[in-house]
Amino acid sequence: MEKINDSQSDWVHLDVMDGSFVPEITFGSKFVADIRGCSALPFDTHLMIDHPERMIEGFAQAGSDWISFHLEAAVHAHRVIQQIRSYGKKAGISIVPSTPVHALLPMLGELDLILIMTVNPGYGGQAMLDFCVDKIRWLDEIRREQGHRYLISVDGGVNNDTVDVVRNAGVDIAVAGSAFFQAADPQALVSRFKYGRAES
Ligand code: ZN
């Protein structure tokens, strides 16, 4: 966590995996509560879990500031958004590469964040899937046309080589896992993500 705190990152992104919605298992709300005191940065919790409605309360009480769940994992997605809001948290939805972005259309006005997965979730270190970048472009266009307030975030394969592509597509937040933790100079990477150039 020190590495993140010292890097000028704006958020801490937490990938929660349940071994069902995605093959791997990472951690639950107890872990989030345990590390909450280790950083003053907002916690952006990405729930890659089935039945997210069962876990919203736990992650909200653990200290998540933003909670995103997967459209593919929730039948009543609109209700889950309201559930997240009921705890005073910012609500986001994520979609996997195979889900058309138009599926979010009915809920665009309700969302604080849309998290576009540009790899199939479950493992770190994968290459970005180019066709997912079109979803970011579409979301940015419709946001301007319709006056929505959601932020667009991108998760998967974002690194020094791909960050300009997603930035030009209209993304607000770039999530880095492997690129950050394997970087020789994480602060330079964050600076490149935020300002388009490396400064450390
Ligand atoms: Zn994530």
Tab-separated table of C-alpha atoms and ligand atoms in Angstrom:
chain	number	residue	atom	x	y	z
A	1	MET	CA	0.000	0.000	0.000
A	2	GLU	CA	2.957	2.307	0.637
A	3	LYS	CA	3.908	1.941	-3.016
A	4	ILE	CA	0.451	3.220	-4.012
A	5	ASN	CA	0.385	6.001	-1.409
A	6	ASP	CA	3.776	7.259	-2.589
A	7	SER	CA	2.938	7.161	-6.303
A	8	GLN	CA	0.558	10.155	-6.734
A	9	SER	CA	-2.225	7.726	-7.630
A	10	ASP	CA	-5.671	9.186	-7.018
A	11	TRP	CA	-7.501	5.987	-6.110
A	12	VAL	CA	-6.901	2.473	-4.840
A	13	HIS	CA	-8.650	-0.057	-7.087
A	14	LEU	CA	-9.527	-3.340	-5.361
A	15	ASP	CA	-10.312	-6.400	-7.486
A	16	VAL	CA	-12.609	-8.742	-5.603
A	17	MET	CA	-12.883	-12.194	-7.208
A	18	ASP	CA	-15.053	-15.018	-5.921
A	19	GLY	CA	-13.865	-18.103	-7.800
A	20	SER	CA	-17.276	-18.338	-9.498
A	21	PHE	CA	-17.916	-15.246	-11.621
A	22	VAL	CA	-14.196	-15.360	-12.378
A	23	PRO	CA	-11.900	-18.336	-11.863
A	24	GLU	CA	-9.621	-16.787	-9.245
A	25	ILE	CA	-10.321	-15.870	-5.629
A	26	THR	CA	-8.782	-12.744	-4.125
A	27	PHE	CA	-10.261	-11.312	-0.921
A	28	GLY	CA	-13.462	-10.212	0.765
A	29	SER	CA	-14.763	-7.286	2.764
A	30	LYS	CA	-12.770	-8.237	5.868
A	31	PHE	CA	-9.538	-7.588	3.970
A	32	VAL	CA	-10.833	-4.237	2.727
A	33	ALA	CA	-11.676	-3.244	6.295
A	34	ASP	CA	-8.218	-4.380	7.449
A	35	ILE	CA	-6.364	-2.219	4.896
A	36	ARG	CA	-8.723	0.769	5.075
A	37	GLY	CA	-6.498	2.489	7.603
A	38	CYS	CA	-3.390	2.081	5.442
A	39	SER	CA	-4.364	4.755	2.895
A	40	ALA	CA	-6.279	8.016	2.815
A	41	LEU	CA	-7.043	7.499	-0.908
A	42	PRO	CA	-10.559	6.612	-2.035
A	43	PHE	CA	-11.185	2.872	-2.277
A	44	ASP	CA	-12.640	1.862	-5.643
A	45	THR	CA	-13.959	-1.648	-5.117
A	46	HIS	CA	-14.555	-3.743	-8.237
A	47	LEU	CA	-16.764	-6.703	-7.411
A	48	MET	CA	-16.172	-9.565	-9.827
A	49	ILE	CA	-18.595	-11.767	-7.941
A	50	ASP	CA	-21.923	-13.494	-8.459
A	51	HIS	CA	-24.923	-12.140	-6.540
A	52	PRO	CA	-23.267	-8.808	-5.716
A	53	GLU	CA	-26.433	-7.698	-3.902
A	54	ARG	CA	-25.487	-10.009	-1.031
A	55	MET	CA	-22.143	-8.334	-0.482
A	56	ILE	CA	-22.814	-4.613	-0.981
A	57	GLU	CA	-23.431	-3.897	2.692
A	58	GLY	CA	-20.210	-5.614	3.757
A	59	PHE	CA	-18.034	-3.764	1.285
A	60	ALA	CA	-19.758	-0.467	2.059
A	61	GLN	CA	-19.167	-0.891	5.774
A	62	ALA	CA	-15.578	-2.000	5.153
A	63	GLY	CA	-14.830	1.494	3.847
A	64	SER	CA	-15.253	1.327	0.063
A	65	ASP	CA	-15.987	4.755	-1.392
A	66	TRP	CA	-16.923	3.558	-4.861
A	67	ILE	CA	-18.485	0.142	-5.464
A	68	SER	CA	-18.803	-1.348	-8.932
A	69	PHE	CA	-20.469	-4.643	-9.741
A	70	HIS	CA	-20.852	-6.574	-12.973
A	71	LEU	CA	-23.949	-6.204	-15.095
A	72	GLU	CA	-23.496	-9.855	-16.088
A	73	ALA	CA	-23.698	-10.946	-12.430
A	74	ALA	CA	-26.836	-9.041	-11.434
A	75	VAL	CA	-30.352	-9.670	-12.723
A	76	HIS	CA	-31.696	-6.572	-10.980
A	77	ALA	CA	-28.838	-4.205	-11.710
A	78	HIS	CA	-30.920	-1.074	-11.185
A	79	ARG	CA	-31.797	-2.219	-7.678
A	80	VAL	CA	-28.146	-2.909	-6.866
A	81	ILE	CA	-27.264	0.648	-7.899
A	82	GLN	CA	-29.874	1.946	-5.457
A	83	GLN	CA	-28.559	-0.401	-2.797
A	84	ILE	CA	-25.018	1.007	-3.151
A	85	ARG	CA	-26.376	4.559	-3.011
A	86	SER	CA	-28.355	3.758	0.121
A	87	TYR	CA	-25.033	3.416	1.983
A	88	GLY	CA	-23.888	6.806	0.724
A	89	LYS	CA	-21.445	5.247	-1.742
A	90	LYS	CA	-20.791	6.016	-5.405
A	91	ALA	CA	-22.276	3.369	-7.689
A	92	GLY	CA	-20.609	1.853	-10.711
A	93	ILE	CA	-21.268	-0.923	-13.206
A	94	SER	CA	-18.655	-2.893	-15.056
A	95	ILE	CA	-19.028	-4.946	-18.225
A	96	VAL	CA	-16.821	-7.730	-19.582
A	97	PRO	CA	-15.520	-7.571	-23.185
A	98	SER	CA	-18.336	-9.716	-24.628
A	99	THR	CA	-21.157	-7.524	-23.240
A	100	PRO	CA	-22.405	-4.823	-25.630
A	101	VAL	CA	-22.119	-1.366	-24.096
A	102	HIS	CA	-25.693	-0.575	-25.187
A	103	ALA	CA	-26.882	-2.873	-22.403
A	104	LEU	CA	-26.104	0.008	-20.027
A	105	LEU	CA	-28.393	2.422	-21.860
A	106	PRO	CA	-31.360	2.246	-19.437
A	107	MET	CA	-29.126	3.065	-16.467
A	108	LEU	CA	-26.755	5.719	-17.790
A	109	GLY	CA	-28.457	8.476	-15.821
A	110	GLU	CA	-28.157	6.560	-12.544
A	111	LEU	CA	-24.460	5.773	-12.620
A	112	ASP	CA	-21.484	7.489	-11.012
A	113	LEU	CA	-18.967	5.248	-12.774
A	114	ILE	CA	-18.794	2.867	-15.722
A	115	LEU	CA	-15.886	0.465	-15.658
A	116	ILE	CA	-15.041	-0.975	-19.054
A	117	MET	CA	-13.081	-4.196	-18.887
A	118	THR	CA	-10.635	-4.384	-21.750
A	119	VAL	CA	-9.514	-7.928	-20.916
A	120	ASN	CA	-11.524	-10.947	-19.800
A	121	PRO	CA	-11.453	-10.621	-16.019
A	122	GLY	CA	-9.719	-13.106	-13.800
A	123	TYR	CA	-6.010	-12.763	-14.381
A	124	GLY	CA	-3.486	-9.938	-14.439
A	125	GLY	CA	-1.029	-9.198	-17.201
A	126	GLN	CA	-3.309	-9.695	-20.245
A	127	ALA	CA	-3.163	-7.636	-23.449
A	128	MET	CA	-5.860	-5.033	-24.070
A	129	LEU	CA	-8.661	-6.029	-26.468
A	130	ASP	CA	-8.969	-3.258	-29.038
A	131	PHE	CA	-12.689	-3.642	-29.726
A	132	CYS	CA	-13.439	-2.603	-26.146
A	133	VAL	CA	-12.004	0.859	-26.781
A	134	ASP	CA	-14.993	1.608	-29.047
A	135	LYS	CA	-17.223	1.218	-25.982
A	136	ILE	CA	-15.328	4.030	-24.251
A	137	ARG	CA	-15.773	6.263	-27.290
A	138	TRP	CA	-19.505	5.558	-27.351
A	139	LEU	CA	-19.909	6.236	-23.625
A	140	ASP	CA	-18.008	9.511	-23.895
A	141	GLU	CA	-20.112	10.669	-26.860
A	142	ILE	CA	-23.452	9.806	-25.300
A	143	ARG	CA	-22.350	11.394	-22.020
A	144	ARG	CA	-21.829	14.697	-23.798
A	145	GLU	CA	-24.988	14.396	-25.884
A	146	GLN	CA	-27.248	13.509	-22.956
A	147	GLY	CA	-25.473	15.378	-20.161
A	148	HIS	CA	-24.662	12.404	-17.938
A	149	ARG	CA	-22.226	12.713	-15.052
A	150	TYR	CA	-20.678	9.237	-14.924
A	151	LEU	CA	-16.938	8.774	-14.982
A	152	ILE	CA	-15.503	6.269	-17.439
A	153	SER	CA	-12.871	3.920	-16.110
A	154	VAL	CA	-10.848	1.305	-17.951
A	155	ASP	CA	-9.465	-1.874	-16.448
A	156	GLY	CA	-7.225	-4.371	-18.206
A	157	GLY	CA	-4.024	-4.118	-20.194
A	158	VAL	CA	-3.500	-0.406	-19.550
A	159	ASN	CA	0.205	0.445	-19.670
A	160	ASN	CA	2.622	2.984	-21.143
A	161	ASP	CA	1.885	1.740	-24.661
A	162	THR	CA	-1.919	1.665	-24.454
A	163	VAL	CA	-2.801	4.579	-22.168
A	164	ASP	CA	-2.939	7.144	-24.987
A	165	VAL	CA	-5.457	5.038	-26.904
A	166	VAL	CA	-7.918	4.986	-24.000
A	167	ARG	CA	-7.250	8.607	-23.101
A	168	ASN	CA	-8.070	9.681	-26.654
A	169	ALA	CA	-11.224	7.580	-26.509
A	170	GLY	CA	-12.455	9.673	-23.559
A	171	VAL	CA	-11.574	7.700	-20.461
A	172	ASP	CA	-11.323	9.491	-17.076
A	173	ILE	CA	-9.691	6.802	-14.953
A	174	ALA	CA	-7.122	4.220	-15.969
A	175	VAL	CA	-6.642	1.229	-13.691
A	176	ALA	CA	-3.212	-0.390	-13.672
A	177	GLY	CA	-2.284	-3.647	-12.003
A	178	SER	CA	0.717	-5.398	-13.512
A	179	ALA	CA	1.942	-2.221	-15.248
A	180	PHE	CA	2.056	-0.427	-11.891
A	181	PHE	CA	3.462	-3.148	-9.691
A	182	GLN	CA	6.104	-4.205	-12.207
A	183	ALA	CA	7.152	-0.651	-13.086
A	184	ALA	CA	10.707	0.354	-12.209
A	185	ASP	CA	9.333	3.825	-11.428
A	186	PRO	CA	5.624	3.614	-10.459
A	187	GLN	CA	5.395	7.366	-9.945
A	188	ALA	CA	6.521	7.984	-13.523
A	189	LEU	CA	3.866	5.565	-14.751
A	190	VAL	CA	1.142	7.335	-12.753
A	191	SER	CA	2.323	10.687	-14.051
A	192	ARG	CA	2.230	9.381	-17.611
A	193	PHE	CA	-1.321	8.108	-17.027
A	194	LYS	CA	-2.492	11.385	-15.514
A	195	TYR	CA	-0.691	13.978	-17.596
A	196	GLY	CA	0.430	12.097	-20.706
A	197	ARG	CA	4.088	12.384	-19.771
A	198	ALA	CA	6.397	10.844	-17.230
A	199	GLU	CA	7.497	13.090	-14.371
A	200	SER	CA	8.989	11.758	-11.225
B	1	ZN	ZN	-10.674	-4.163	-11.543
